[in-house]
Short mmCIF file of C-alpha atoms in Angstrom, two decimals:
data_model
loop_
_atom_site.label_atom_id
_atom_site.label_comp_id
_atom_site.label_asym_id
_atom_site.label_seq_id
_atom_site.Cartn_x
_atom_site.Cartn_y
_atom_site.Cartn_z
CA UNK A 3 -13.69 -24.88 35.34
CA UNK A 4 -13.86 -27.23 32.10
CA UNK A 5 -10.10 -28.35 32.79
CA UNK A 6 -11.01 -29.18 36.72
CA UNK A 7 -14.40 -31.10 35.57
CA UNK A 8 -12.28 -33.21 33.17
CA UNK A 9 -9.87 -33.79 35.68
CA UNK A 10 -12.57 -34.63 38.13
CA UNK A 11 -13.91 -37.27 35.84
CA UNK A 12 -10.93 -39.48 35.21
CA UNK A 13 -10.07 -39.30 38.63
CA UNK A 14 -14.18 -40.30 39.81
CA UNK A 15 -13.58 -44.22 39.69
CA UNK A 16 -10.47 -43.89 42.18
CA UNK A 17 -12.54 -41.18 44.87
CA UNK A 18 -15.29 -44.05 44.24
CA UNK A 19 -13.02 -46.96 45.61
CA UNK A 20 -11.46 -44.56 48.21
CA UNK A 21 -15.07 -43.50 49.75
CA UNK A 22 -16.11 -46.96 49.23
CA UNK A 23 -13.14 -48.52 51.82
CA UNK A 24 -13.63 -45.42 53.93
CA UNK A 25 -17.27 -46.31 54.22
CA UNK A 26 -16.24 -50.07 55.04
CA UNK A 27 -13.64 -49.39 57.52
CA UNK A 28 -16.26 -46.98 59.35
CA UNK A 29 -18.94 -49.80 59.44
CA UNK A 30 -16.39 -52.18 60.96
CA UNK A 31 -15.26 -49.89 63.84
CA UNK A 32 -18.52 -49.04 64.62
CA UNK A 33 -19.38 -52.34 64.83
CA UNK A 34 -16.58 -53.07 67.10
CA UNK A 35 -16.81 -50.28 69.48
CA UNK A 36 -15.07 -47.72 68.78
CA UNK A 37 -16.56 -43.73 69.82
CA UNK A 38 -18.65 -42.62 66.30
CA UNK A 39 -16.44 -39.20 66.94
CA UNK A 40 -13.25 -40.73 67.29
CA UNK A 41 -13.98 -42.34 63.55
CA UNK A 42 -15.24 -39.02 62.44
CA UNK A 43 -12.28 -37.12 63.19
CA UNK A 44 -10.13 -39.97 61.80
CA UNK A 45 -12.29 -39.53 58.60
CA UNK A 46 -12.02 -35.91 58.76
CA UNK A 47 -7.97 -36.17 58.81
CA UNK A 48 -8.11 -38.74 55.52
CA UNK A 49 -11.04 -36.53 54.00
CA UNK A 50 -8.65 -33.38 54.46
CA UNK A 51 -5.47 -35.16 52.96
CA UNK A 52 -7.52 -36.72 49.89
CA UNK A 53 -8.28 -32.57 49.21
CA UNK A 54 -4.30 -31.77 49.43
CA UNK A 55 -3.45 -34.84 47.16
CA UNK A 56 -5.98 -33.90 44.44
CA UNK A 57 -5.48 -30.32 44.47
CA UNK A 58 -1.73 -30.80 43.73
CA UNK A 59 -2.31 -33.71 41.00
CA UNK A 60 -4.54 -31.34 39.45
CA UNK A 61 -2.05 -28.25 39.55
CA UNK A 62 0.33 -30.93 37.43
CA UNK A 63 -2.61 -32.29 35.38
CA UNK A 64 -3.00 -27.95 34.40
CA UNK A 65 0.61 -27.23 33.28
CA UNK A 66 0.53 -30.47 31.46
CA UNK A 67 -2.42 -29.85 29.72
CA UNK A 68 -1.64 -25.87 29.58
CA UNK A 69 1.96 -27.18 27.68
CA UNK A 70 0.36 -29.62 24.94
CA UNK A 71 -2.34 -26.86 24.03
CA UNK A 72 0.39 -24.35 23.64
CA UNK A 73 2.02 -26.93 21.46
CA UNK A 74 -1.24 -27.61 19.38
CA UNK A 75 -1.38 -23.89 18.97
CA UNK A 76 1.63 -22.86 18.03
CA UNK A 77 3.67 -26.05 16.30
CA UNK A 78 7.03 -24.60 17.83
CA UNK A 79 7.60 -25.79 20.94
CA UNK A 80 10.15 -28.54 21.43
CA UNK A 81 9.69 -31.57 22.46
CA UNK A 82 11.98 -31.10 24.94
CA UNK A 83 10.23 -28.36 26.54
CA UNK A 84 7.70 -31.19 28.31
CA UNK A 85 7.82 -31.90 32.11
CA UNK A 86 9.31 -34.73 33.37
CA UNK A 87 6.92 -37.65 32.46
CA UNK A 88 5.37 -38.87 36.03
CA UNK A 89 3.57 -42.06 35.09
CA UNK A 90 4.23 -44.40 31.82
CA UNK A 91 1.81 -43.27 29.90
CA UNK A 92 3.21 -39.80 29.68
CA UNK A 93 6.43 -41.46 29.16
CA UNK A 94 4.69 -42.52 26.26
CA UNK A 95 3.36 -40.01 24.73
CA UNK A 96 5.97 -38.18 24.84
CA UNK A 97 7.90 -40.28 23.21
CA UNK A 98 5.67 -40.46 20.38
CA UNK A 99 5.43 -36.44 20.01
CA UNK A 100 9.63 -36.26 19.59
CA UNK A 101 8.99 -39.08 17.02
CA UNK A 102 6.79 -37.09 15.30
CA UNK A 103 8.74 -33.96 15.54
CA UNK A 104 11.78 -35.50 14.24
CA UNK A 105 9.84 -36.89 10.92
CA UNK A 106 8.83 -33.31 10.63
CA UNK A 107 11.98 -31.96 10.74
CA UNK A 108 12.89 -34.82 8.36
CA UNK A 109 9.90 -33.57 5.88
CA UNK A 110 10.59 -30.02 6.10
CA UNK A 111 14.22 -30.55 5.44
CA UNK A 112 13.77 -32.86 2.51
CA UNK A 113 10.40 -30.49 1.27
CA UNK A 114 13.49 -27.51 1.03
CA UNK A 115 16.00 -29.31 -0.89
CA UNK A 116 13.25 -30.34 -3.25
CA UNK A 117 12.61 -26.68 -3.48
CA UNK A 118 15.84 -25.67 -4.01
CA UNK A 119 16.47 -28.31 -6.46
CA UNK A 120 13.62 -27.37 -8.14
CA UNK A 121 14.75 -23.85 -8.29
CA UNK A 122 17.79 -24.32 -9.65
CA UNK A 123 16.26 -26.49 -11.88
CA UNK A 124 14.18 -24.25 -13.38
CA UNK A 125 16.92 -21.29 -13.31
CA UNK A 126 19.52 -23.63 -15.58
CA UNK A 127 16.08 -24.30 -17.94
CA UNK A 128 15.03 -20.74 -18.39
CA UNK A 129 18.96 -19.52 -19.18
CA UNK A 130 19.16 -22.83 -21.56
CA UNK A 131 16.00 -21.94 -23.46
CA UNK A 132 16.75 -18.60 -23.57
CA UNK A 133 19.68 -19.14 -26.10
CA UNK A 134 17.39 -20.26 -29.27
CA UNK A 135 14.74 -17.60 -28.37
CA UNK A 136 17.54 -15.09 -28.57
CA UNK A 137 18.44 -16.87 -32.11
CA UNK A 138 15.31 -17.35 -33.33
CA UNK A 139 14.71 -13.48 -32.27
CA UNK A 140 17.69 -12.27 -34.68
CA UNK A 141 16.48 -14.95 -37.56
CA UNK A 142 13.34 -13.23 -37.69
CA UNK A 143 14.45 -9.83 -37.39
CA UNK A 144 16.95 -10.79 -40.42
CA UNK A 145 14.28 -12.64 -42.73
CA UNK A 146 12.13 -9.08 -41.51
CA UNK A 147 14.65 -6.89 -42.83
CA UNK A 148 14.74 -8.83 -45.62
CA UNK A 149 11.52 -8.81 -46.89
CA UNK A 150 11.30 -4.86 -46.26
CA UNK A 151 14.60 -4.83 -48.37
CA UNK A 152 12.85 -6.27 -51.35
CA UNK A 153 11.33 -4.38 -53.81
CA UNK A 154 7.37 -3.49 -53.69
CA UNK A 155 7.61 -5.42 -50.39
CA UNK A 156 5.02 -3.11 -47.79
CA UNK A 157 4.22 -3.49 -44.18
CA UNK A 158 0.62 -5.03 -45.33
CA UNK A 159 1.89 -8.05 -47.59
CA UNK A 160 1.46 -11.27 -46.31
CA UNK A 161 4.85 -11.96 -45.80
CA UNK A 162 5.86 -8.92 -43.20
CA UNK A 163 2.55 -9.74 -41.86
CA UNK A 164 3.12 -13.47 -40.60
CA UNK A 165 6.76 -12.74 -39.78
CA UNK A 166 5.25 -9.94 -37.45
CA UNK A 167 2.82 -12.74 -35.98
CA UNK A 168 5.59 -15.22 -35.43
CA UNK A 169 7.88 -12.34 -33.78
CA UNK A 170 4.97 -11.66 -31.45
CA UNK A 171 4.40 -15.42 -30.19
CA UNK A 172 7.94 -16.00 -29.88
CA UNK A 173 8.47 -12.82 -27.31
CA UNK A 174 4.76 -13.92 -25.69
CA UNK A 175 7.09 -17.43 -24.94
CA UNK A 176 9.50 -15.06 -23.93
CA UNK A 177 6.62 -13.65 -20.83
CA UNK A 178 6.00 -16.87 -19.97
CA UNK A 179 9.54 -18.20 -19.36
CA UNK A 180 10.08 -15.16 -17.39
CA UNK A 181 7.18 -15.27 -15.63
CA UNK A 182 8.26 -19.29 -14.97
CA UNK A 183 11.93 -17.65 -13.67
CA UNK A 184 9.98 -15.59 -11.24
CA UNK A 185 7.67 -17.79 -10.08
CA UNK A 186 9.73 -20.41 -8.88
CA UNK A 187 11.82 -17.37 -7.34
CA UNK A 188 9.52 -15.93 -5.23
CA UNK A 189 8.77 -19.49 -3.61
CA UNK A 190 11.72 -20.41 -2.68
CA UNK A 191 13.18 -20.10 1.66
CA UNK A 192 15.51 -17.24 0.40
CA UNK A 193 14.78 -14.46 -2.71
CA UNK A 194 17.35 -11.84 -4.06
CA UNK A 195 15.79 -8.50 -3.16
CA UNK A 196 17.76 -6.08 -3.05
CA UNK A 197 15.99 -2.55 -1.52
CA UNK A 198 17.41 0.61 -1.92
CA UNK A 199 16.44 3.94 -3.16
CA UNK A 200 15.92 3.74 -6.69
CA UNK A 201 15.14 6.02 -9.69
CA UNK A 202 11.69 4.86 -11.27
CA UNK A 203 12.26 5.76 -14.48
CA UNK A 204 15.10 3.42 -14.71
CA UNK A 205 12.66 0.76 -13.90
CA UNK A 206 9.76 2.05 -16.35
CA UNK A 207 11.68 2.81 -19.24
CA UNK A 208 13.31 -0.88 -20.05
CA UNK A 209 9.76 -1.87 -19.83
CA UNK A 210 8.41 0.49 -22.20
CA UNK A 211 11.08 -0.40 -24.62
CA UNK A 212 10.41 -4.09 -24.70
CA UNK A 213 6.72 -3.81 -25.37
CA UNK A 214 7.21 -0.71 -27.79
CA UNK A 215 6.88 -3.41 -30.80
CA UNK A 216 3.37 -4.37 -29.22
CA UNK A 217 2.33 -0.98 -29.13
CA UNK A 218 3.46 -0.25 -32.62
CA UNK A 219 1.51 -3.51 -33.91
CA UNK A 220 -1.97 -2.77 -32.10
CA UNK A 221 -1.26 0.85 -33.03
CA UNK A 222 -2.06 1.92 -29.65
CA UNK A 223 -1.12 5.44 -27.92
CA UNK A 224 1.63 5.68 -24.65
CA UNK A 225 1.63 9.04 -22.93
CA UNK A 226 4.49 8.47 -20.42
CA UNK A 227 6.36 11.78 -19.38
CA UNK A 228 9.95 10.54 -16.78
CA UNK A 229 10.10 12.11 -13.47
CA UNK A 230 12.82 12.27 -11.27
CA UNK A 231 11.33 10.64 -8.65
CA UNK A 232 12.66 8.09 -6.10
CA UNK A 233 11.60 5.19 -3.80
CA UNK A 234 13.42 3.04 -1.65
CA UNK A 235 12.57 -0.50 -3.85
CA UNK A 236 14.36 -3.51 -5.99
CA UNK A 237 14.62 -2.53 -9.07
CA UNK A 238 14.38 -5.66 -10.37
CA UNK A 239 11.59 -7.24 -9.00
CA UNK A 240 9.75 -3.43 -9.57
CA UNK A 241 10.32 -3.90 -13.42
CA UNK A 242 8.67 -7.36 -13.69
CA UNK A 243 5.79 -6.08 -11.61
CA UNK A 244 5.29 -3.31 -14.93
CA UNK A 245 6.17 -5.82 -17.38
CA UNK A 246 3.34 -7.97 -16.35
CA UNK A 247 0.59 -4.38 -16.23
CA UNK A 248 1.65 -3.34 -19.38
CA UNK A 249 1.55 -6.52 -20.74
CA UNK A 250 -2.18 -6.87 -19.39
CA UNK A 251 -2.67 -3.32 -20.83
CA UNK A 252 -1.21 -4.14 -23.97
CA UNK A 253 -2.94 -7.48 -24.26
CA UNK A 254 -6.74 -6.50 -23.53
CA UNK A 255 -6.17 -2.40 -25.01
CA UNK A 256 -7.68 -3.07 -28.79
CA UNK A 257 -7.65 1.01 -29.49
CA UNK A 258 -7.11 4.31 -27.54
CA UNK A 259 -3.63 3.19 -25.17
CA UNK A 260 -1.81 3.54 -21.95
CA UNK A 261 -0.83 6.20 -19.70
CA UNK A 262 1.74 5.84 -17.04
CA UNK A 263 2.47 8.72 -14.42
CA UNK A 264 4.97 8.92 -11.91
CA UNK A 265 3.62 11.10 -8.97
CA UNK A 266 3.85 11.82 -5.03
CA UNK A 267 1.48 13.47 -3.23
CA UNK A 268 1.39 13.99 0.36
CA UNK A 269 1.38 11.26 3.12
CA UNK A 270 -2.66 10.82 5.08
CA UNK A 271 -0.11 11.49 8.08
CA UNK A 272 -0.40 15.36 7.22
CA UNK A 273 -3.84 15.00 8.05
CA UNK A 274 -5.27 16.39 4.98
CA UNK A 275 -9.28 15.09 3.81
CA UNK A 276 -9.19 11.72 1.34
CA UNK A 277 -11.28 14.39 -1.20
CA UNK A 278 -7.92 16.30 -1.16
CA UNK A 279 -5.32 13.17 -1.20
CA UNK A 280 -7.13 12.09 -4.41
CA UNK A 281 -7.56 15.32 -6.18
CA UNK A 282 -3.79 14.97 -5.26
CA UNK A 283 -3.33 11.95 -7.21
CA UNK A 284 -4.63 13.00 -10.66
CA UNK A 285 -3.46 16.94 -9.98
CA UNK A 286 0.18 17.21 -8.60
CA UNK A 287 3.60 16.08 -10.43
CA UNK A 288 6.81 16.53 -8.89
CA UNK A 289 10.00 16.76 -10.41
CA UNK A 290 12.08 15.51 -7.31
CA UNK A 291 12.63 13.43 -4.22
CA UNK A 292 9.91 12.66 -2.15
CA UNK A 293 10.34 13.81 1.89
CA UNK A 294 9.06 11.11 4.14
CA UNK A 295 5.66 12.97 4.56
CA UNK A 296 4.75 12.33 0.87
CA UNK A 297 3.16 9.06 -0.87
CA UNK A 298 5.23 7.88 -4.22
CA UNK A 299 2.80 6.42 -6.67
CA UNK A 300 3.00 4.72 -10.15
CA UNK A 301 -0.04 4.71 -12.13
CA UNK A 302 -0.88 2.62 -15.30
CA UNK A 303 -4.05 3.12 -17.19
CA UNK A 304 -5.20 1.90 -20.37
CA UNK A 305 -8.18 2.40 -22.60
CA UNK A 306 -8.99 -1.79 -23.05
CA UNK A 307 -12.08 -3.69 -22.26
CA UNK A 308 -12.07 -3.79 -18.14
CA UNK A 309 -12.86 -5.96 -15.91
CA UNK A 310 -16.31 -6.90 -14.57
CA UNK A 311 -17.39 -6.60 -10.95
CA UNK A 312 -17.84 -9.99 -10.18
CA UNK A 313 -14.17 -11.00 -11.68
CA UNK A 314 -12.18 -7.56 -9.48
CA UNK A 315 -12.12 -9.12 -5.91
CA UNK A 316 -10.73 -12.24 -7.66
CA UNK A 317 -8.28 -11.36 -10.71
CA UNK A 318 -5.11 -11.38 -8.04
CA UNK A 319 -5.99 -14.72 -6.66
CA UNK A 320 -3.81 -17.74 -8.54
CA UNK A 321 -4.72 -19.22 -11.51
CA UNK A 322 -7.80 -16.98 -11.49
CA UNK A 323 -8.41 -15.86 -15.28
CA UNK A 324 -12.04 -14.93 -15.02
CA UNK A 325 -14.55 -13.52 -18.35
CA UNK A 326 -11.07 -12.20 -19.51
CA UNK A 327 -9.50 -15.17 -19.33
CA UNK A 328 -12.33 -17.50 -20.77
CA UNK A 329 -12.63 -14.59 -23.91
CA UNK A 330 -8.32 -15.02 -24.00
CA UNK A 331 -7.03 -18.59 -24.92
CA UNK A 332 -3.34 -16.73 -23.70
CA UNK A 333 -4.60 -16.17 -19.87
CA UNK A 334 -3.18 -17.99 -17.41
CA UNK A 335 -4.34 -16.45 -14.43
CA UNK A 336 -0.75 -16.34 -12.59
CA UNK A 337 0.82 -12.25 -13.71
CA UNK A 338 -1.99 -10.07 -11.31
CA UNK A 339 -1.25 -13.00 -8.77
CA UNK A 340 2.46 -12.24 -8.81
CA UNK A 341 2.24 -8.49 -8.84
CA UNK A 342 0.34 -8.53 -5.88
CA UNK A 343 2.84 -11.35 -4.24
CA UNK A 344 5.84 -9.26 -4.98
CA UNK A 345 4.48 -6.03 -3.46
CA UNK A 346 3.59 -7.65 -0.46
CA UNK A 347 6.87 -8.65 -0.15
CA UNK A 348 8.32 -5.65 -1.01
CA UNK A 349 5.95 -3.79 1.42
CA UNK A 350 3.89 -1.46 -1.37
CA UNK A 351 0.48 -1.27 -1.28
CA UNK A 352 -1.13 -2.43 -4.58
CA UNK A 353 -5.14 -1.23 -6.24
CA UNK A 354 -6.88 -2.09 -9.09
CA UNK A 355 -9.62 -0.19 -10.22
CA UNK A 356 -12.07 -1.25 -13.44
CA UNK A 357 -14.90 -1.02 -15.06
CA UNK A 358 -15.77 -3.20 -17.95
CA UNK A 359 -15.76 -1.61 -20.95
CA UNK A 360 -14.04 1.19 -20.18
CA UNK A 361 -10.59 0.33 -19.17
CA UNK A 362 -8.16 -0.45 -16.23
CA UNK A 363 -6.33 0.97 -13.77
CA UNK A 364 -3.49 -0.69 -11.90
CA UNK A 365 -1.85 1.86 -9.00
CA UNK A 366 1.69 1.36 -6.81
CA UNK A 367 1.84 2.86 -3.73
CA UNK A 368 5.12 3.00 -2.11
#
């Protein structure tokens, strides 16, 4: 009824001039003689005919209209997909839309290769930079071993001490050029997943080796017992997803330490209560392949200092740090936000659970 009324409206001026002439040419044949009914039937015929004429101008004034708001709601349609243009004006317009939609093909294309560019960009910096953080790596180690060779040298003398500082900030650049790597590869058109079914202790266990110097030097407790469990995954992607949880754990843990578990229990599809699914989750360990009726879950909970309320709906958002962050001159705000784009890419569901003071717990659901 809207659509009609706005047709009605820039059509009222022309009906105006019509009736107007109509009204005229009446007042003249009456004035020279002619029967009042054979006018009225004349007017009739016209009156009828007007009706036909705007009831099929407004059909094509619909499916115009009905095409540019399907445009304006989807942004797909092609240009060429308009009716033939009737009047010039809708010659046009139309032209104006295809100019338009070719300058944003031309800025989408252009947007991509600056992606990709950037990409690879960033790709040839990380493997460049990676060479003197490998050599600075073996340096340390070797000035390390060095000062434990020495005699009366102990694990509390200032020199082991800074060496053990400097070999922690050089593998926290380490994170962050990774975490640059990734970041850039998750953005771009096309990513390197790779799915398949994949052992998860192969992807836990690199990850507990690389941050088993970090646990040794906060002196905090991992209880991590392998399973052979499976889940159709990348492995890859998986393993920086744990990197960047333990490294939370790690990072805001300052006694007590982690625990990961490796665990399926049975799929809501079985119809079983929630009470039971999640006595489920801290109860059952399995020892083998999941069936498709069962849930495979990762858990990783440390001891550290939480997170508060207000920061928990918002610690997965980007460039988010929150209380944490402000306390932590290291957050960035960007490692949550990745996990949580990764798994949504790689289809897992992803929960974080905390309460400050009294530690974290990060869950994968696959």
């Amino acid at each position: 009824m809207e659509n009609f009324r706005a047709y009605f409206m820039e059509n009222v001026r022309w009906l105006a001039v019509i009736w107007f002439i109509a009204l005229v040419m009446t007042v003249t044949m009456l004035l020279n003689g002619i029967p009042a009914y054979e006018i009225g039937y004349g007017m009739l015929l016209c009156g009828f005919v007007m009706v036909v004429a705007l009831l099929i101008g407004y059909g094509r004034h619909r499916e115009s209209f009905r095409q540019l708001s399907q445009m304006q709601e989807t942004i797909v349609a092609a240009p060429e997909d308009l009716k033939t243009p009737e009047y010039m004006y809708e010659r046009q317009y139309q032209a104006c839309i295809r100019a338009i939609a070719q300058e944003k093909d031309r800025l989408q294309k252009e947007m991509n290769n600056r992606q990709q560019d950037l990409s690879e960009y960033y790709s040839m910096w990380v493997h460049q930079v990676k060479t003197p953080i490998a050599a600075l790596k073996l340096l340390l180690d070797e000035e390390m071993n060095a000062c434990l060779d020495a005699d009366g040298m102990e694990e509390n003398d200032t020199c082991v001490i800074n060496l053990r500082q400097k070999q922690n900030e050089l593998f926290r650049i380490e994170q962050y050029v990774d975490m640059a790597l990734q970041y850039t590869r998750l953005g771009a058109p096309s990513n390197d997943f790779v799915i398949e079914s994949v052992l998860l202790d192969a992807a836990i266990k690199p990850s507990i080796h690389k941050y088993a110097k970090q646990f040794i030097h906060k002196q905090l407790r991992l209880d991590y017992v392998p399973q052979e469990v499976r889940a159709v995954t990348d492995q890859k992607w998986l393993g920086f997803v744990i990197d960047q949880l333990l490294s939370n754990a790690v990072k805001y843990t300052k006694k007590g330490g982690v625990t990961i578990r490796v665990f399926t229990v049975a799929s809501p599809q079985t119809g079983r209560s929630g009470e039971q699914e999640m006595a489920d989750v801290h109860r059952e360990w399995y020892e083998r392949t999941p069936t498709h009726m069962e849930q495979v879950h990762i858990l990783i909970e440390d001891t550290g200092i939480g997170i508060s309320a207000d920061d928990l709906p918002r610690v997965c958002e980007m460039g988010y740090t929150g209380y944490n962050g402000h306390a932590d001159q290291y957050s960035t705000g960007i490692g949550l936000y990745l996990c949580r784009a990764i798994l949504d890419k790689l289809g897992h569901q992803f929960i974080l659970t905390s309460k400050q003071g009294q530690g974290t717990r990060a869950e994968i659901i696959f």
